[in-house]
Each structure stands twice: as structure tokens, then as C-alpha cells.
Amino acid sequence: MNIKQPENQSVTNNYSEIRGVIFDLDGVLTDTAEYHYRTWQKLADEEGIPFNREANEALRGVARRETLMYIIGNRQYPESKIQEMMDRKNRYYVESIEDITPKDLFPGVLQLFDDLKQAGIKIAIGSASKNARTVVQKLGIADKVDAIADGYSVNRPKPAPDLFLFAANLLGLQPSQCVVVEDAAAGIEAALAAGMFAVGIGPESRVGAAHVVLPGFSGVRWVDLAAKLSRAK
């Protein structure tokens, strides 16, 4: 577990005032990030566009249209074709997540959720996915979540802070009262731009700008994470 102050980011938040935690979904609570990769890969293969896992790493947390535009690069397509490709990818993704169950939650998630509830901390989902509500239902955590901000909630996607600001508003909280948990560089950037604490899940190379970096939730308790955040100032 690494703790650091992000470069050029003045941390004025007081961790003791934290009242809400906003979780990204794909790659944070469950491995839907892998489903996204596979369905984008399928689409790219069908269209004869080069794409691989390395390229996909840059797309974590990025909205569907922005991801497609990144994949097609300088290739020119009419808007109708772009919309068709987005719809096709989404159809593949929806089909792929049909079998998701509560067993697909990452280790430690439920314990952390329970800790947060016992501490009176509100929980929100802040995901660029337009299928976030479906996935939350299939994971069996809908009753543990106080609010969901998804791909339908705002116009500007991450790294703009809009989605997390929207989630904070749904929770009835100020940005300074919120922590964002993300696995994507774009998500960490969005959290910091929103004036929130950021917890990164994954390697330093991807989420090292966060105040606290974790490999995952296994064994993580809220009291310990709150202490880490207090020392990140």
C-alpha cells in the first residue's frame, strides 16, 4: 500500500469530514473491465482495426464514444456507422454480462461496504458505463448503494470531474466530503479535479497520482483506509 500526495495537488480535505465514498465499477468492484476489453477487441477485429490489451489500458474509465474514437483513430466513418459500432459493442457487452453474479465481486468489497455503512458513510457508484445499474443489480449490491451516477448522468466524461460531482450531489455531500475509488488514470484525474480524495486500485504506473494506492480490497478495513488518508495530507 502506497501513500503519497499527488503532484501539484494541494490536499485541503480533512479525512475526518469524509461522509461518502464513490466507487468506480468496472475494474474496481468486479472484473467487467475484462468484458469491455473483449467486446472492444471483437468489434475491432470485425472492422479490421488493430487493437490489443496495451492500447486498451489507456481506455480504462473512458466513455464508450470516446473509446471508439480512440480505437478508430484517423479512419473516417459517417456518424451513422459510428453509432452502429457503439450499439454493436454495447450489444456484445450486455450479452457478456448476462451471467454475472454476486460471486463476481472482488474479494473484500462486501466487508468494506459493511464497514462504511457501520461508520455512517454513504456509498455511491460513479461509472462511465451505461450498463452500471444492470451490473450493480447482478452483483447483488443495489441495497448497499445510496446513489448511482452512470453514463447517462452527465455530458462530459472522465477525466472531467462532472460524474463524481454529480454523484456527490446525489449523496447530498460537498466534494470535500467524498473519496473516489478508481482503477483508471482518467478517473483519478477526475477525482482530483473534483477536489476529492482519490484511492487508486492497481499499479503505480496507472493510478500513482492518487492519495492512496491499493492492490485491491482484500483485508482492507475502513478504519485503516481512513488512517492512510489522514497521513496523505
PDB file of C-alpha atoms in Angstrom:
ATOM      1  CA  MET A   1       0.000   0.000   0.000  1.00  0.00           C
ATOM      2  CA  ASN A   2       1.469   3.326  -1.082  1.00  0.00           C
ATOM      3  CA  ILE A   3       0.543   6.713   0.325  1.00  0.00           C
ATOM      4  CA  LYS A   4       1.526   9.923  -1.364  1.00  0.00           C
ATOM      5  CA  GLN A   5       0.423  13.455  -2.082  1.00  0.00           C
ATOM      6  CA  PRO A   6      -0.310  13.918  -5.774  1.00  0.00           C
ATOM      7  CA  GLU A   7       1.989  16.287  -7.620  1.00  0.00           C
ATOM      8  CA  ASN A   8       0.566  19.790  -7.994  1.00  0.00           C
ATOM      9  CA  GLN A   9      -2.436  18.810  -5.896  1.00  0.00           C
ATOM     10  CA  SER A  10      -2.913  20.586  -2.594  1.00  0.00           C
ATOM     11  CA  VAL A  11      -4.838  18.332  -0.230  1.00  0.00           C
ATOM     12  CA  THR A  12      -7.033  20.542   1.906  1.00  0.00           C
ATOM     13  CA  ASN A  13      -9.623  17.877   2.725  1.00  0.00           C
ATOM     14  CA  ASN A  14      -9.942  16.695   6.294  1.00  0.00           C
ATOM     15  CA  TYR A  15     -10.377  12.933   6.269  1.00  0.00           C
ATOM     16  CA  SER A  16     -12.435  13.115   9.477  1.00  0.00           C
ATOM     17  CA  GLU A  17     -15.075  15.018   7.489  1.00  0.00           C
ATOM     18  CA  ILE A  18     -15.448  12.254   4.893  1.00  0.00           C
ATOM     19  CA  ARG A  19     -19.098  11.290   4.570  1.00  0.00           C
ATOM     20  CA  GLY A  20     -19.184   9.471   1.240  1.00  0.00           C
ATOM     21  CA  VAL A  21     -17.187   7.064  -0.893  1.00  0.00           C
ATOM     22  CA  ILE A  22     -17.764   6.952  -4.650  1.00  0.00           C
ATOM     23  CA  PHE A  23     -16.695   3.718  -6.318  1.00  0.00           C
ATOM     24  CA  ASP A  24     -15.997   3.249  -9.979  1.00  0.00           C
ATOM     25  CA  LEU A  25     -17.464  -0.067 -11.112  1.00  0.00           C
ATOM     26  CA  ASP A  26     -15.526  -1.672 -13.941  1.00  0.00           C
ATOM     27  CA  GLY A  27     -12.214  -2.971 -12.626  1.00  0.00           C
ATOM     28  CA  VAL A  28     -12.875  -1.709  -9.086  1.00  0.00           C
ATOM     29  CA  LEU A  29     -15.764  -3.763  -7.733  1.00  0.00           C
ATOM     30  CA  THR A  30     -15.752  -6.518 -10.360  1.00  0.00           C
ATOM     31  CA  ASP A  31     -13.814  -7.514 -13.454  1.00  0.00           C
ATOM     32  CA  THR A  32     -16.225  -6.093 -16.016  1.00  0.00           C
ATOM     33  CA  ALA A  33     -13.205  -4.231 -17.382  1.00  0.00           C
ATOM     34  CA  GLU A  34     -12.196  -7.544 -18.960  1.00  0.00           C
ATOM     35  CA  TYR A  35     -15.611  -7.862 -20.610  1.00  0.00           C
ATOM     36  CA  HIS A  36     -15.246  -4.364 -22.019  1.00  0.00           C
ATOM     37  CA  TYR A  37     -11.838  -5.228 -23.444  1.00  0.00           C
ATOM     38  CA  ARG A  38     -13.047  -8.454 -25.055  1.00  0.00           C
ATOM     39  CA  THR A  39     -16.049  -6.802 -26.669  1.00  0.00           C
ATOM     40  CA  TRP A  40     -13.996  -3.884 -27.988  1.00  0.00           C
ATOM     41  CA  GLN A  41     -11.491  -6.405 -29.326  1.00  0.00           C
ATOM     42  CA  LYS A  42     -14.284  -8.307 -31.068  1.00  0.00           C
ATOM     43  CA  LEU A  43     -15.565  -5.121 -32.671  1.00  0.00           C
ATOM     44  CA  ALA A  44     -12.077  -4.063 -33.754  1.00  0.00           C
ATOM     45  CA  ASP A  45     -11.420  -7.484 -35.277  1.00  0.00           C
ATOM     46  CA  GLU A  46     -14.689  -7.343 -37.205  1.00  0.00           C
ATOM     47  CA  GLU A  47     -13.770  -3.922 -38.566  1.00  0.00           C
ATOM     48  CA  GLY A  48     -10.150  -4.853 -39.329  1.00  0.00           C
ATOM     49  CA  ILE A  49      -8.795  -2.234 -36.911  1.00  0.00           C
ATOM     50  CA  PRO A  50      -5.621  -3.029 -34.934  1.00  0.00           C
ATOM     51  CA  PHE A  51      -6.309  -3.194 -31.186  1.00  0.00           C
ATOM     52  CA  ASN A  52      -4.730  -5.000 -28.233  1.00  0.00           C
ATOM     53  CA  ARG A  53      -4.545  -5.090 -24.446  1.00  0.00           C
ATOM     54  CA  GLU A  54      -1.807  -2.479 -24.329  1.00  0.00           C
ATOM     55  CA  ALA A  55      -3.963   0.003 -26.229  1.00  0.00           C
ATOM     56  CA  ASN A  56      -6.893  -0.917 -24.005  1.00  0.00           C
ATOM     57  CA  GLU A  57      -5.013   0.168 -20.872  1.00  0.00           C
ATOM     58  CA  ALA A  58      -5.308   3.794 -21.985  1.00  0.00           C
ATOM     59  CA  LEU A  59      -9.077   3.397 -22.186  1.00  0.00           C
ATOM     60  CA  ARG A  60      -9.884   2.401 -18.601  1.00  0.00           C
ATOM     61  CA  GLY A  61     -12.651   4.613 -17.298  1.00  0.00           C
ATOM     62  CA  VAL A  62     -13.228   6.276 -20.675  1.00  0.00           C
ATOM     63  CA  ALA A  63     -16.779   6.577 -22.021  1.00  0.00           C
ATOM     64  CA  ARG A  64     -17.997   4.482 -24.961  1.00  0.00           C
ATOM     65  CA  ARG A  65     -17.897   7.110 -27.707  1.00  0.00           C
ATOM     66  CA  GLU A  66     -14.503   8.456 -26.670  1.00  0.00           C
ATOM     67  CA  THR A  67     -13.173   4.887 -26.570  1.00  0.00           C
ATOM     68  CA  LEU A  68     -14.436   4.165 -30.077  1.00  0.00           C
ATOM     69  CA  MET A  69     -12.960   7.391 -31.441  1.00  0.00           C
ATOM     70  CA  TYR A  70      -9.618   6.440 -29.891  1.00  0.00           C
ATOM     71  CA  ILE A  71      -9.763   2.981 -31.479  1.00  0.00           C
ATOM     72  CA  ILE A  72     -10.661   4.167 -34.978  1.00  0.00           C
ATOM     73  CA  GLY A  73      -8.035   6.919 -34.879  1.00  0.00           C
ATOM     74  CA  ASN A  74      -7.797   8.811 -38.168  1.00  0.00           C
ATOM     75  CA  ARG A  75     -10.168   6.493 -40.004  1.00  0.00           C
ATOM     76  CA  GLN A  76     -13.179   8.318 -41.373  1.00  0.00           C
ATOM     77  CA  TYR A  77     -16.677   6.958 -40.742  1.00  0.00           C
ATOM     78  CA  PRO A  78     -20.076   8.579 -41.126  1.00  0.00           C
ATOM     79  CA  GLU A  79     -21.947   9.265 -37.891  1.00  0.00           C
ATOM     80  CA  SER A  80     -24.422   6.501 -38.688  1.00  0.00           C
ATOM     81  CA  LYS A  81     -21.572   3.962 -38.800  1.00  0.00           C
ATOM     82  CA  ILE A  82     -20.077   5.261 -35.557  1.00  0.00           C
ATOM     83  CA  GLN A  83     -23.447   4.900 -33.846  1.00  0.00           C
ATOM     84  CA  GLU A  84     -23.879   1.395 -35.266  1.00  0.00           C
ATOM     85  CA  MET A  85     -20.470   0.335 -33.962  1.00  0.00           C
ATOM     86  CA  MET A  86     -21.227   1.727 -30.490  1.00  0.00           C
ATOM     87  CA  ASP A  87     -24.558  -0.091 -30.450  1.00  0.00           C
ATOM     88  CA  ARG A  88     -22.939  -3.322 -31.644  1.00  0.00           C
ATOM     89  CA  LYS A  89     -20.233  -3.153 -28.977  1.00  0.00           C
ATOM     90  CA  ASN A  90     -22.842  -2.499 -26.304  1.00  0.00           C
ATOM     91  CA  ARG A  91     -24.902  -5.458 -27.510  1.00  0.00           C
ATOM     92  CA  TYR A  92     -21.853  -7.711 -27.216  1.00  0.00           C
ATOM     93  CA  TYR A  93     -21.136  -6.338 -23.740  1.00  0.00           C
ATOM     94  CA  VAL A  94     -24.703  -6.781 -22.479  1.00  0.00           C
ATOM     95  CA  GLU A  95     -24.655 -10.362 -23.740  1.00  0.00           C
ATOM     96  CA  SER A  96     -21.323 -10.995 -21.993  1.00  0.00           C
ATOM     97  CA  ILE A  97     -22.504  -9.801 -18.563  1.00  0.00           C
ATOM     98  CA  GLU A  98     -25.670 -11.912 -18.503  1.00  0.00           C
ATOM     99  CA  ASP A  99     -24.039 -14.457 -16.208  1.00  0.00           C
ATOM    100  CA  ILE A 100     -22.570 -12.026 -13.643  1.00  0.00           C
ATOM    101  CA  THR A 101     -23.488 -12.952 -10.058  1.00  0.00           C
ATOM    102  CA  PRO A 102     -22.533 -11.757  -6.550  1.00  0.00           C
ATOM    103  CA  LYS A 103     -19.652 -14.238  -6.750  1.00  0.00           C
ATOM    104  CA  ASP A 104     -18.018 -11.888  -9.260  1.00  0.00           C
ATOM    105  CA  LEU A 105     -17.454  -9.160  -6.666  1.00  0.00           C
ATOM    106  CA  PHE A 106     -13.772  -8.711  -5.893  1.00  0.00           C
ATOM    107  CA  PRO A 107     -12.570 -10.047  -2.513  1.00  0.00           C
ATOM    108  CA  GLY A 108     -13.016  -7.576   0.330  1.00  0.00           C
ATOM    109  CA  VAL A 109     -15.709  -5.424  -1.303  1.00  0.00           C
ATOM    110  CA  LEU A 110     -18.598  -6.554   0.904  1.00  0.00           C
ATOM    111  CA  GLN A 111     -16.553  -6.196   4.091  1.00  0.00           C
ATOM    112  CA  LEU A 112     -15.564  -2.660   3.126  1.00  0.00           C
ATOM    113  CA  PHE A 113     -19.163  -1.794   2.246  1.00  0.00           C
ATOM    114  CA  ASP A 114     -20.296  -3.099   5.634  1.00  0.00           C
ATOM    115  CA  ASP A 115     -17.578  -1.074   7.372  1.00  0.00           C
ATOM    116  CA  LEU A 116     -18.706   2.073   5.576  1.00  0.00           C
ATOM    117  CA  LYS A 117     -22.342   1.512   6.493  1.00  0.00           C
ATOM    118  CA  GLN A 118     -21.450   0.946  10.142  1.00  0.00           C
ATOM    119  CA  ALA A 119     -19.419   4.157  10.108  1.00  0.00           C
ATOM    120  CA  GLY A 120     -22.328   6.117   8.632  1.00  0.00           C
ATOM    121  CA  ILE A 121     -20.507   6.677   5.341  1.00  0.00           C
ATOM    122  CA  LYS A 122     -22.675   6.867   2.217  1.00  0.00           C
ATOM    123  CA  ILE A 123     -21.815   4.780  -0.836  1.00  0.00           C
ATOM    124  CA  ALA A 124     -22.208   5.780  -4.487  1.00  0.00           C
ATOM    125  CA  ILE A 125     -21.268   4.265  -7.818  1.00  0.00           C
ATOM    126  CA  GLY A 126     -19.586   6.625 -10.285  1.00  0.00           C
ATOM    127  CA  SER A 127     -19.199   4.757 -13.560  1.00  0.00           C
ATOM    128  CA  ALA A 128     -18.990   5.861 -17.179  1.00  0.00           C
ATOM    129  CA  SER A 129     -20.852   2.680 -18.134  1.00  0.00           C
ATOM    130  CA  LYS A 130     -24.450   2.980 -19.294  1.00  0.00           C
ATOM    131  CA  ASN A 131     -24.949  -0.559 -18.004  1.00  0.00           C
ATOM    132  CA  ALA A 132     -23.873   0.256 -14.443  1.00  0.00           C
ATOM    133  CA  ARG A 133     -27.323  -0.242 -12.910  1.00  0.00           C
ATOM    134  CA  THR A 134     -27.674  -3.681 -14.511  1.00  0.00           C
ATOM    135  CA  VAL A 135     -24.274  -4.771 -13.230  1.00  0.00           C
ATOM    136  CA  VAL A 136     -24.995  -3.435  -9.723  1.00  0.00           C
ATOM    137  CA  GLN A 137     -28.216  -5.443  -9.638  1.00  0.00           C
ATOM    138  CA  LYS A 138     -26.495  -8.626 -10.841  1.00  0.00           C
ATOM    139  CA  LEU A 139     -23.742  -8.211  -8.246  1.00  0.00           C
ATOM    140  CA  GLY A 140     -26.392  -8.074  -5.529  1.00  0.00           C
ATOM    141  CA  ILE A 141     -25.231  -4.765  -4.046  1.00  0.00           C
ATOM    142  CA  ALA A 142     -28.106  -2.483  -5.056  1.00  0.00           C
ATOM    143  CA  ASP A 143     -29.393  -2.387  -1.460  1.00  0.00           C
ATOM    144  CA  LYS A 144     -25.972  -1.304  -0.199  1.00  0.00           C
ATOM    145  CA  VAL A 145     -25.592   1.618  -2.602  1.00  0.00           C
ATOM    146  CA  ASP A 146     -27.119   5.024  -1.862  1.00  0.00           C
ATOM    147  CA  ALA A 147     -26.739   6.515  -5.349  1.00  0.00           C
ATOM    148  CA  ILE A 148     -25.631   5.643  -8.879  1.00  0.00           C
ATOM    149  CA  ALA A 149     -24.097   8.083 -11.353  1.00  0.00           C
ATOM    150  CA  ASP A 150     -23.608   6.426 -14.741  1.00  0.00           C
ATOM    151  CA  GLY A 151     -23.042   7.083 -18.415  1.00  0.00           C
ATOM    152  CA  TYR A 152     -26.470   8.736 -18.679  1.00  0.00           C
ATOM    153  CA  SER A 153     -25.853  11.199 -15.836  1.00  0.00           C
ATOM    154  CA  VAL A 154     -23.538  13.823 -17.357  1.00  0.00           C
ATOM    155  CA  ASN A 155     -22.388  15.007 -20.770  1.00  0.00           C
ATOM    156  CA  ARG A 156     -18.669  15.358 -20.114  1.00  0.00           C
ATOM    157  CA  PRO A 157     -16.954  12.030 -19.336  1.00  0.00           C
ATOM    158  CA  LYS A 158     -13.873  11.440 -17.187  1.00  0.00           C
ATOM    159  CA  PRO A 159     -11.281  12.953 -16.855  1.00  0.00           C
ATOM    160  CA  ALA A 160     -13.750  15.821 -16.419  1.00  0.00           C
ATOM    161  CA  PRO A 161     -14.951  15.856 -12.779  1.00  0.00           C
ATOM    162  CA  ASP A 162     -18.649  16.051 -13.704  1.00  0.00           C
ATOM    163  CA  LEU A 163     -19.604  12.432 -12.955  1.00  0.00           C
ATOM    164  CA  PHE A 164     -18.149  12.491  -9.449  1.00  0.00           C
ATOM    165  CA  LEU A 165     -19.596  15.925  -8.718  1.00  0.00           C
ATOM    166  CA  PHE A 166     -22.973  14.578  -9.852  1.00  0.00           C
ATOM    167  CA  ALA A 167     -22.573  11.568  -7.541  1.00  0.00           C
ATOM    168  CA  ALA A 168     -21.675  13.803  -4.596  1.00  0.00           C
ATOM    169  CA  ASN A 169     -24.767  15.882  -5.273  1.00  0.00           C
ATOM    170  CA  LEU A 170     -26.920  12.743  -5.289  1.00  0.00           C
ATOM    171  CA  LEU A 171     -25.478  11.883  -1.884  1.00  0.00           C
ATOM    172  CA  GLY A 172     -26.184  15.404  -0.630  1.00  0.00           C
ATOM    173  CA  LEU A 173     -22.488  15.960   0.090  1.00  0.00           C
ATOM    174  CA  GLN A 174     -19.812  18.509  -0.729  1.00  0.00           C
ATOM    175  CA  PRO A 175     -16.873  17.331  -2.882  1.00  0.00           C
ATOM    176  CA  SER A 176     -14.521  17.795   0.069  1.00  0.00           C
ATOM    177  CA  GLN A 177     -16.549  15.196   1.986  1.00  0.00           C
ATOM    178  CA  CYS A 178     -16.017  12.487  -0.645  1.00  0.00           C
ATOM    179  CA  VAL A 179     -13.448   9.845  -1.540  1.00  0.00           C
ATOM    180  CA  VAL A 180     -13.293   8.356  -5.037  1.00  0.00           C
ATOM    181  CA  VAL A 181     -12.036   4.808  -5.617  1.00  0.00           C
ATOM    182  CA  GLU A 182     -10.769   4.302  -9.166  1.00  0.00           C
ATOM    183  CA  ASP A 183      -8.620   1.950 -11.230  1.00  0.00           C
ATOM    184  CA  ALA A 184      -8.078   4.303 -14.171  1.00  0.00           C
ATOM    185  CA  ALA A 185      -5.788   7.275 -14.660  1.00  0.00           C
ATOM    186  CA  ALA A 186      -8.689   9.245 -16.154  1.00  0.00           C
ATOM    187  CA  GLY A 187     -10.762   8.513 -13.064  1.00  0.00           C
ATOM    188  CA  ILE A 188      -8.029   9.614 -10.678  1.00  0.00           C
ATOM    189  CA  GLU A 189      -7.628  12.821 -12.674  1.00  0.00           C
ATOM    190  CA  ALA A 190     -11.386  13.410 -12.492  1.00  0.00           C
ATOM    191  CA  ALA A 191     -11.444  12.833  -8.720  1.00  0.00           C
ATOM    192  CA  LEU A 192      -8.625  15.284  -8.105  1.00  0.00           C
ATOM    193  CA  ALA A 193     -10.235  17.859 -10.399  1.00  0.00           C
ATOM    194  CA  ALA A 194     -13.409  17.493  -8.325  1.00  0.00           C
ATOM    195  CA  GLY A 195     -11.486  18.309  -5.144  1.00  0.00           C
ATOM    196  CA  MET A 196     -11.972  14.862  -3.670  1.00  0.00           C
ATOM    197  CA  PHE A 197      -9.652  12.328  -2.093  1.00  0.00           C
ATOM    198  CA  ALA A 198      -8.570   9.630  -4.554  1.00  0.00           C
ATOM    199  CA  VAL A 199      -7.839   5.973  -3.831  1.00  0.00           C
ATOM    200  CA  GLY A 200      -6.245   4.121  -6.723  1.00  0.00           C
ATOM    201  CA  ILE A 201      -6.720   0.405  -7.290  1.00  0.00           C
ATOM    202  CA  GLY A 202      -3.931  -1.101  -9.363  1.00  0.00           C
ATOM    203  CA  PRO A 203      -0.316  -0.434 -10.281  1.00  0.00           C
ATOM    204  CA  GLU A 204       1.563   2.800  -9.532  1.00  0.00           C
ATOM    205  CA  SER A 205       2.161   3.219 -13.248  1.00  0.00           C
ATOM    206  CA  ARG A 206      -1.573   3.664 -13.780  1.00  0.00           C
ATOM    207  CA  VAL A 207      -3.002   5.173 -10.583  1.00  0.00           C
ATOM    208  CA  GLY A 208       0.094   6.595  -8.892  1.00  0.00           C
ATOM    209  CA  ALA A 209      -1.385  10.111  -8.800  1.00  0.00           C
ATOM    210  CA  ALA A 210      -3.911   9.003  -6.157  1.00  0.00           C
ATOM    211  CA  HIS A 211      -3.510   9.882  -2.487  1.00  0.00           C
ATOM    212  CA  VAL A 212      -3.547   6.178  -1.567  1.00  0.00           C
ATOM    213  CA  VAL A 213      -2.752   3.248  -3.865  1.00  0.00           C
ATOM    214  CA  LEU A 214      -4.015  -0.273  -3.102  1.00  0.00           C
ATOM    215  CA  PRO A 215      -3.562  -3.557  -4.957  1.00  0.00           C
ATOM    216  CA  GLY A 216      -7.165  -4.476  -4.116  1.00  0.00           C
ATOM    217  CA  PHE A 217      -9.681  -4.599  -1.250  1.00  0.00           C
ATOM    218  CA  SER A 218      -8.744  -7.917   0.294  1.00  0.00           C
ATOM    219  CA  GLY A 219      -8.145  -7.302   4.001  1.00  0.00           C
ATOM    220  CA  VAL A 220      -8.832  -3.559   3.690  1.00  0.00           C
ATOM    221  CA  ARG A 221     -10.938  -2.089   6.518  1.00  0.00           C
ATOM    222  CA  TRP A 222     -12.365   1.417   6.546  1.00  0.00           C
ATOM    223  CA  VAL A 223     -10.670   2.408   9.805  1.00  0.00           C
ATOM    224  CA  ASP A 224      -7.289   1.557   8.292  1.00  0.00           C
ATOM    225  CA  LEU A 225      -8.011   3.267   4.978  1.00  0.00           C
ATOM    226  CA  ALA A 226      -9.206   6.392   6.779  1.00  0.00           C
ATOM    227  CA  ALA A 227      -5.932   6.440   8.711  1.00  0.00           C
ATOM    228  CA  LYS A 228      -3.983   6.148   5.446  1.00  0.00           C
ATOM    229  CA  LEU A 229      -5.926   9.072   4.001  1.00  0.00           C
ATOM    230  CA  SER A 230      -5.195  11.149   7.102  1.00  0.00           C
ATOM    231  CA  ARG A 231      -1.474  10.652   6.508  1.00  0.00           C
ATOM    232  CA  ALA A 232      -1.770  11.510   2.815  1.00  0.00           C
ATOM    233  CA  LYS A 233      -2.195  15.218   3.589  1.00  0.00           C
TER     234      LYS A 233
END
